[in-house]
Amino acid sequence: MVDVGKWPIFTLLSPQEAGSIRKACVFGTSANEAIYVTDNDEVFVFGLNYSNCLGTGDNQSTLVPKKLEALCGKKIKSLSYGSGPHVLLTTEDGVVYAWGHNGYSQLGNGTTNQGIAPVQVCTNLLIKQVIEVACGSHHSMALAADGELFAWGYNNCGQVGSGSTANQPTPRKVTNCLHTKRVVNIACGQTSSMAVLDSGEVYGWGYN
């Protein structure tokens, strides 16, 4: 059970509903959207649905939680969100899904079309088991079980780690500063990225 009492949006749920939550993510400029996973691995969303960030297939806001059938039973392992907002998650099987705002290709599908429902992020990740995801304001990162790190999306400050400031439309392995190194944890600032190595070293890039 997750303590969701610190987020006002969860007062819309009954105590029974709130008590069944094992993982939750609240996002949006005023914390007006939420996604949560229950103990029996059902996935629900509710809130304002700005930029299709609820992934329900439409742009309608809802105060009543809607089930994301496509993700139920997937055993969600890691959740993250950007300020667009866009949402990224990975399952225990290592599969990555993304949806929401995509003005800078932060969904990793090679386009800038809005993602109205969860879609698997495939390019360069299909044969990888992803164990953690992280979102910046408009960029995304995924950490594979073998320690390789992939990044994509908005890159105005070099936050994708490609060595340039050109936007990256699909996942690309971060190699410039991490070649032959094994990453164990990741995090994103709005326009920056960080990685912790198995040696305990911390690397950062992007806006400083």
PDB file of C-alpha atoms in Angstrom:
ATOM      1  CA  MET A   1       0.000   0.000   0.000  1.00  0.00           C
ATOM      2  CA  VAL A   2       1.175   3.504  -0.899  1.00  0.00           C
ATOM      3  CA  ASP A   3       0.364   6.503   1.296  1.00  0.00           C
ATOM      4  CA  VAL A   4      -1.464   8.761  -1.164  1.00  0.00           C
ATOM      5  CA  GLY A   5      -2.817  11.110   1.505  1.00  0.00           C
ATOM      6  CA  LYS A   6      -0.303  13.842   0.658  1.00  0.00           C
ATOM      7  CA  TRP A   7      -1.922  14.340  -2.754  1.00  0.00           C
ATOM      8  CA  PRO A   8      -5.295  16.149  -2.688  1.00  0.00           C
ATOM      9  CA  ILE A   9      -6.426  14.506  -5.928  1.00  0.00           C
ATOM     10  CA  PHE A  10      -6.705  11.159  -4.150  1.00  0.00           C
ATOM     11  CA  THR A  11      -9.427  12.511  -1.862  1.00  0.00           C
ATOM     12  CA  LEU A  12     -11.687  11.831  -4.856  1.00  0.00           C
ATOM     13  CA  LEU A  13     -11.266   8.101  -4.209  1.00  0.00           C
ATOM     14  CA  SER A  14     -13.032   6.042  -1.601  1.00  0.00           C
ATOM     15  CA  PRO A  15     -10.894   4.758   1.305  1.00  0.00           C
ATOM     16  CA  GLN A  16     -11.210   1.263  -0.159  1.00  0.00           C
ATOM     17  CA  GLU A  17      -9.926   2.398  -3.556  1.00  0.00           C
ATOM     18  CA  ALA A  18      -7.060   4.389  -2.034  1.00  0.00           C
ATOM     19  CA  GLY A  19      -6.113   1.461   0.182  1.00  0.00           C
ATOM     20  CA  SER A  20      -5.655  -0.849  -2.796  1.00  0.00           C
ATOM     21  CA  ILE A  21      -2.938   1.288  -4.447  1.00  0.00           C
ATOM     22  CA  ARG A  22       0.594  -0.180  -4.591  1.00  0.00           C
ATOM     23  CA  LYS A  23       2.160   2.380  -6.958  1.00  0.00           C
ATOM     24  CA  ALA A  24       1.081   5.891  -7.939  1.00  0.00           C
ATOM     25  CA  CYS A  25       2.249   8.848  -9.968  1.00  0.00           C
ATOM     26  CA  VAL A  26       0.748  12.349  -9.733  1.00  0.00           C
ATOM     27  CA  PHE A  27       1.606  14.845 -12.450  1.00  0.00           C
ATOM     28  CA  GLY A  28       0.522  18.012 -14.254  1.00  0.00           C
ATOM     29  CA  THR A  29       1.329  21.629 -13.394  1.00  0.00           C
ATOM     30  CA  SER A  30      -1.104  21.588 -10.475  1.00  0.00           C
ATOM     31  CA  ALA A  31      -0.956  17.860  -9.694  1.00  0.00           C
ATOM     32  CA  ASN A  32      -4.312  17.467 -11.424  1.00  0.00           C
ATOM     33  CA  GLU A  33      -3.662  14.117 -13.087  1.00  0.00           C
ATOM     34  CA  ALA A  34      -2.818  10.733 -11.634  1.00  0.00           C
ATOM     35  CA  ILE A  35      -2.104   7.168 -12.637  1.00  0.00           C
ATOM     36  CA  TYR A  36      -2.100   4.341 -10.122  1.00  0.00           C
ATOM     37  CA  VAL A  37      -1.612   0.596  -9.991  1.00  0.00           C
ATOM     38  CA  THR A  38      -3.616  -1.573  -7.608  1.00  0.00           C
ATOM     39  CA  ASP A  39      -2.537  -4.628  -5.644  1.00  0.00           C
ATOM     40  CA  ASN A  40      -4.082  -6.875  -8.305  1.00  0.00           C
ATOM     41  CA  ASP A  41      -2.202  -5.051 -11.100  1.00  0.00           C
ATOM     42  CA  GLU A  42      -5.074  -3.052 -12.507  1.00  0.00           C
ATOM     43  CA  VAL A  43      -4.098   0.380 -13.859  1.00  0.00           C
ATOM     44  CA  PHE A  44      -6.322   3.450 -13.469  1.00  0.00           C
ATOM     45  CA  VAL A  45      -6.046   7.115 -14.455  1.00  0.00           C
ATOM     46  CA  PHE A  46      -8.051  10.228 -13.641  1.00  0.00           C
ATOM     47  CA  GLY A  47      -7.780  13.995 -13.774  1.00  0.00           C
ATOM     48  CA  LEU A  48      -7.671  16.768 -16.375  1.00  0.00           C
ATOM     49  CA  ASN A  49      -6.151  14.808 -19.289  1.00  0.00           C
ATOM     50  CA  TYR A  50      -4.082  17.717 -20.622  1.00  0.00           C
ATOM     51  CA  SER A  51      -2.259  16.698 -23.835  1.00  0.00           C
ATOM     52  CA  ASN A  52      -3.917  13.261 -23.647  1.00  0.00           C
ATOM     53  CA  CYS A  53      -1.711  12.430 -20.663  1.00  0.00           C
ATOM     54  CA  LEU A  54      -4.251   9.995 -19.197  1.00  0.00           C
ATOM     55  CA  GLY A  55      -3.861   7.668 -22.163  1.00  0.00           C
ATOM     56  CA  THR A  56      -7.575   6.903 -22.381  1.00  0.00           C
ATOM     57  CA  GLY A  57      -7.792   7.294 -26.157  1.00  0.00           C
ATOM     58  CA  ASP A  58      -9.613  10.618 -25.978  1.00  0.00           C
ATOM     59  CA  ASN A  59      -9.067  14.112 -24.575  1.00  0.00           C
ATOM     60  CA  GLN A  60     -11.846  14.004 -21.999  1.00  0.00           C
ATOM     61  CA  SER A  61     -11.111  14.814 -18.371  1.00  0.00           C
ATOM     62  CA  THR A  62     -12.508  12.469 -15.752  1.00  0.00           C
ATOM     63  CA  LEU A  63     -12.964  12.669 -11.991  1.00  0.00           C
ATOM     64  CA  VAL A  64     -13.892   8.995 -11.938  1.00  0.00           C
ATOM     65  CA  PRO A  65     -10.901   6.678 -12.403  1.00  0.00           C
ATOM     66  CA  LYS A  66     -10.776   4.970 -15.791  1.00  0.00           C
ATOM     67  CA  LYS A  67      -9.122   1.613 -16.240  1.00  0.00           C
ATOM     68  CA  LEU A  68      -6.328   1.361 -18.819  1.00  0.00           C
ATOM     69  CA  GLU A  69      -7.150  -2.132 -20.021  1.00  0.00           C
ATOM     70  CA  ALA A  70      -4.046  -2.341 -22.220  1.00  0.00           C
ATOM     71  CA  LEU A  71      -1.809  -2.090 -19.139  1.00  0.00           C
ATOM     72  CA  CYS A  72      -3.750  -4.182 -16.638  1.00  0.00           C
ATOM     73  CA  GLY A  73      -1.887  -7.298 -15.584  1.00  0.00           C
ATOM     74  CA  LYS A  74       1.403  -5.988 -16.988  1.00  0.00           C
ATOM     75  CA  LYS A  75       3.030  -5.690 -13.531  1.00  0.00           C
ATOM     76  CA  ILE A  76       4.206  -2.090 -13.712  1.00  0.00           C
ATOM     77  CA  LYS A  77       7.696  -1.673 -12.270  1.00  0.00           C
ATOM     78  CA  SER A  78       8.687   1.963 -12.888  1.00  0.00           C
ATOM     79  CA  LEU A  79       6.631   5.105 -13.610  1.00  0.00           C
ATOM     80  CA  SER A  80       7.722   8.598 -14.584  1.00  0.00           C
ATOM     81  CA  TYR A  81       6.272  11.746 -16.139  1.00  0.00           C
ATOM     82  CA  GLY A  82       7.381  14.933 -17.863  1.00  0.00           C
ATOM     83  CA  SER A  83       5.961  18.421 -17.655  1.00  0.00           C
ATOM     84  CA  GLY A  84       4.294  18.313 -21.103  1.00  0.00           C
ATOM     85  CA  PRO A  85       3.028  16.102 -19.613  1.00  0.00           C
ATOM     86  CA  HIS A  86       4.072  12.772 -21.061  1.00  0.00           C
ATOM     87  CA  VAL A  87       4.091   9.473 -19.180  1.00  0.00           C
ATOM     88  CA  LEU A  88       6.585   6.636 -19.373  1.00  0.00           C
ATOM     89  CA  LEU A  89       6.477   3.254 -17.656  1.00  0.00           C
ATOM     90  CA  THR A  90       8.166  -0.103 -17.775  1.00  0.00           C
ATOM     91  CA  THR A  91       6.828  -3.506 -16.808  1.00  0.00           C
ATOM     92  CA  GLU A  92       8.545  -6.331 -14.943  1.00  0.00           C
ATOM     93  CA  ASP A  93       9.043  -7.948 -18.354  1.00  0.00           C
ATOM     94  CA  GLY A  94      11.140  -4.938 -19.371  1.00  0.00           C
ATOM     95  CA  VAL A  95       8.679  -3.481 -21.883  1.00  0.00           C
ATOM     96  CA  VAL A  96       8.379   0.331 -22.107  1.00  0.00           C
ATOM     97  CA  TYR A  97       5.132   2.193 -22.836  1.00  0.00           C
ATOM     98  CA  ALA A  98       4.664   5.913 -23.465  1.00  0.00           C
ATOM     99  CA  TRP A  99       1.849   8.378 -24.134  1.00  0.00           C
ATOM    100  CA  GLY A 100       0.853  12.029 -23.813  1.00  0.00           C
ATOM    101  CA  HIS A 101       2.606  15.149 -25.072  1.00  0.00           C
ATOM    102  CA  ASN A 102       5.007  14.472 -27.931  1.00  0.00           C
ATOM    103  CA  GLY A 103       5.976  17.878 -29.312  1.00  0.00           C
ATOM    104  CA  TYR A 104       9.673  16.977 -29.060  1.00  0.00           C
ATOM    105  CA  SER A 105       9.445  13.235 -29.834  1.00  0.00           C
ATOM    106  CA  GLN A 106       9.701  12.403 -26.138  1.00  0.00           C
ATOM    107  CA  LEU A 107       7.505   9.336 -26.716  1.00  0.00           C
ATOM    108  CA  GLY A 108      10.309   7.842 -28.797  1.00  0.00           C
ATOM    109  CA  ASN A 109       8.180   6.828 -31.780  1.00  0.00           C
ATOM    110  CA  GLY A 110       9.938   9.003 -34.358  1.00  0.00           C
ATOM    111  CA  THR A 111       7.046  11.463 -34.703  1.00  0.00           C
ATOM    112  CA  THR A 112       5.727  14.540 -32.921  1.00  0.00           C
ATOM    113  CA  ASN A 113       2.126  13.301 -32.867  1.00  0.00           C
ATOM    114  CA  GLN A 114       0.307  13.252 -29.533  1.00  0.00           C
ATOM    115  CA  GLY A 115       0.083   9.836 -27.921  1.00  0.00           C
ATOM    116  CA  ILE A 116      -3.559   9.349 -26.977  1.00  0.00           C
ATOM    117  CA  ALA A 117      -3.069   5.840 -25.562  1.00  0.00           C
ATOM    118  CA  PRO A 118      -0.167   3.726 -24.264  1.00  0.00           C
ATOM    119  CA  VAL A 119       2.103   2.497 -27.073  1.00  0.00           C
ATOM    120  CA  GLN A 120       5.190   0.333 -26.731  1.00  0.00           C
ATOM    121  CA  VAL A 121       8.502   2.117 -27.297  1.00  0.00           C
ATOM    122  CA  CYS A 122      10.225  -0.201 -29.749  1.00  0.00           C
ATOM    123  CA  THR A 123      13.220   1.397 -31.480  1.00  0.00           C
ATOM    124  CA  ASN A 124      16.453   0.004 -29.966  1.00  0.00           C
ATOM    125  CA  LEU A 125      14.545  -1.279 -26.920  1.00  0.00           C
ATOM    126  CA  LEU A 126      12.771  -4.364 -28.297  1.00  0.00           C
ATOM    127  CA  ILE A 127      15.604  -6.712 -27.343  1.00  0.00           C
ATOM    128  CA  LYS A 128      16.355  -4.899 -24.087  1.00  0.00           C
ATOM    129  CA  GLN A 129      14.899  -5.566 -20.667  1.00  0.00           C
ATOM    130  CA  VAL A 130      14.288  -2.087 -19.296  1.00  0.00           C
ATOM    131  CA  ILE A 131      14.311  -1.862 -15.505  1.00  0.00           C
ATOM    132  CA  GLU A 132      13.858   1.882 -14.925  1.00  0.00           C
ATOM    133  CA  VAL A 133      12.517   4.925 -16.771  1.00  0.00           C
ATOM    134  CA  ALA A 134      12.877   8.644 -16.109  1.00  0.00           C
ATOM    135  CA  CYS A 135      11.368  11.746 -17.702  1.00  0.00           C
ATOM    136  CA  GLY A 136      12.682  15.268 -17.929  1.00  0.00           C
ATOM    137  CA  SER A 137      10.489  18.146 -18.952  1.00  0.00           C
ATOM    138  CA  HIS A 138      10.392  16.954 -22.566  1.00  0.00           C
ATOM    139  CA  HIS A 139      12.981  14.170 -22.769  1.00  0.00           C
ATOM    140  CA  SER A 140      13.028  10.539 -21.682  1.00  0.00           C
ATOM    141  CA  MET A 141      15.515   7.912 -20.516  1.00  0.00           C
ATOM    142  CA  ALA A 142      15.380   4.138 -20.132  1.00  0.00           C
ATOM    143  CA  LEU A 143      17.865   1.968 -18.245  1.00  0.00           C
ATOM    144  CA  ALA A 144      18.378  -1.607 -19.424  1.00  0.00           C
ATOM    145  CA  ALA A 145      19.203  -4.525 -17.142  1.00  0.00           C
ATOM    146  CA  ASP A 146      22.638  -4.831 -18.766  1.00  0.00           C
ATOM    147  CA  GLY A 147      23.530  -1.303 -17.611  1.00  0.00           C
ATOM    148  CA  GLU A 148      23.059   0.398 -20.969  1.00  0.00           C
ATOM    149  CA  LEU A 149      21.246   3.745 -20.982  1.00  0.00           C
ATOM    150  CA  PHE A 150      19.023   5.100 -23.741  1.00  0.00           C
ATOM    151  CA  ALA A 151      17.713   8.650 -24.136  1.00  0.00           C
ATOM    152  CA  TRP A 152      15.486  10.565 -26.543  1.00  0.00           C
ATOM    153  CA  GLY A 153      13.341  13.674 -27.013  1.00  0.00           C
ATOM    154  CA  TYR A 154      14.098  17.358 -26.473  1.00  0.00           C
ATOM    155  CA  ASN A 155      17.815  18.100 -26.496  1.00  0.00           C
ATOM    156  CA  ASN A 156      18.234  21.889 -26.389  1.00  0.00           C
ATOM    157  CA  CYS A 157      20.745  21.641 -23.539  1.00  0.00           C
ATOM    158  CA  GLY A 158      22.360  18.340 -24.489  1.00  0.00           C
ATOM    159  CA  GLN A 159      20.217  16.404 -22.005  1.00  0.00           C
ATOM    160  CA  VAL A 160      19.960  13.408 -24.350  1.00  0.00           C
ATOM    161  CA  GLY A 161      23.725  12.953 -24.166  1.00  0.00           C
ATOM    162  CA  SER A 162      24.284  12.599 -27.900  1.00  0.00           C
ATOM    163  CA  GLY A 163      27.035  15.200 -28.086  1.00  0.00           C
ATOM    164  CA  SER A 164      24.822  17.655 -29.963  1.00  0.00           C
ATOM    165  CA  THR A 165      21.732  19.758 -29.257  1.00  0.00           C
ATOM    166  CA  ALA A 166      19.587  18.240 -32.008  1.00  0.00           C
ATOM    167  CA  ASN A 167      16.389  16.601 -30.803  1.00  0.00           C
ATOM    168  CA  GLN A 168      16.476  12.803 -30.723  1.00  0.00           C
ATOM    169  CA  PRO A 169      13.245  11.265 -32.143  1.00  0.00           C
ATOM    170  CA  THR A 170      13.878   7.661 -31.046  1.00  0.00           C
ATOM    171  CA  PRO A 171      15.787   5.963 -28.206  1.00  0.00           C
ATOM    172  CA  ARG A 172      19.556   6.242 -28.659  1.00  0.00           C
ATOM    173  CA  LYS A 173      22.233   4.631 -26.512  1.00  0.00           C
ATOM    174  CA  VAL A 174      24.170   7.158 -24.424  1.00  0.00           C
ATOM    175  CA  THR A 175      27.798   6.393 -25.200  1.00  0.00           C
ATOM    176  CA  ASN A 176      29.823   9.621 -25.127  1.00  0.00           C
ATOM    177  CA  CYS A 177      30.459   9.661 -21.383  1.00  0.00           C
ATOM    178  CA  LEU A 178      29.288   6.159 -20.470  1.00  0.00           C
ATOM    179  CA  HIS A 179      31.173   3.960 -22.935  1.00  0.00           C
ATOM    180  CA  THR A 180      31.935   0.547 -21.322  1.00  0.00           C
ATOM    181  CA  LYS A 181      30.397   1.770 -18.033  1.00  0.00           C
ATOM    182  CA  ARG A 182      27.473   0.092 -16.263  1.00  0.00           C
ATOM    183  CA  VAL A 183      24.612   2.322 -15.083  1.00  0.00           C
ATOM    184  CA  VAL A 184      22.494   1.216 -12.103  1.00  0.00           C
ATOM    185  CA  ASN A 185      20.214   4.229 -11.454  1.00  0.00           C
ATOM    186  CA  ILE A 186      18.972   7.218 -13.451  1.00  0.00           C
ATOM    187  CA  ALA A 187      17.230  10.546 -12.879  1.00  0.00           C
ATOM    188  CA  CYS A 188      16.184  13.563 -14.931  1.00  0.00           C
ATOM    189  CA  GLY A 189      15.885  17.240 -14.164  1.00  0.00           C
ATOM    190  CA  GLN A 190      13.838  19.442 -16.459  1.00  0.00           C
ATOM    191  CA  THR A 191      16.669  19.743 -18.997  1.00  0.00           C
ATOM    192  CA  SER A 192      19.380  17.625 -17.409  1.00  0.00           C
ATOM    193  CA  SER A 193      20.143  13.948 -16.890  1.00  0.00           C
ATOM    194  CA  MET A 194      22.076  11.942 -14.318  1.00  0.00           C
ATOM    195  CA  ALA A 195      23.305   8.382 -14.016  1.00  0.00           C
ATOM    196  CA  VAL A 196      24.763   6.414 -11.108  1.00  0.00           C
ATOM    197  CA  LEU A 197      27.310   3.748 -12.034  1.00  0.00           C
ATOM    198  CA  ASP A 198      27.945   0.414 -10.344  1.00  0.00           C
ATOM    199  CA  SER A 199      31.241   1.938  -9.173  1.00  0.00           C
ATOM    200  CA  GLY A 200      29.334   4.598  -7.228  1.00  0.00           C
ATOM    201  CA  GLU A 201      30.351   7.375  -9.608  1.00  0.00           C
ATOM    202  CA  VAL A 202      27.687   9.870 -10.674  1.00  0.00           C
ATOM    203  CA  TYR A 203      27.596  11.360 -14.166  1.00  0.00           C
ATOM    204  CA  GLY A 204      25.518  14.354 -15.201  1.00  0.00           C
ATOM    205  CA  TRP A 205      24.883  16.173 -18.472  1.00  0.00           C
ATOM    206  CA  GLY A 206      22.563  18.806 -19.902  1.00  0.00           C
ATOM    207  CA  TYR A 207      21.675  22.181 -18.388  1.00  0.00           C
ATOM    208  CA  ASN A 208      24.057  23.293 -15.642  1.00  0.00           C
TER     209      ASN A 208
END
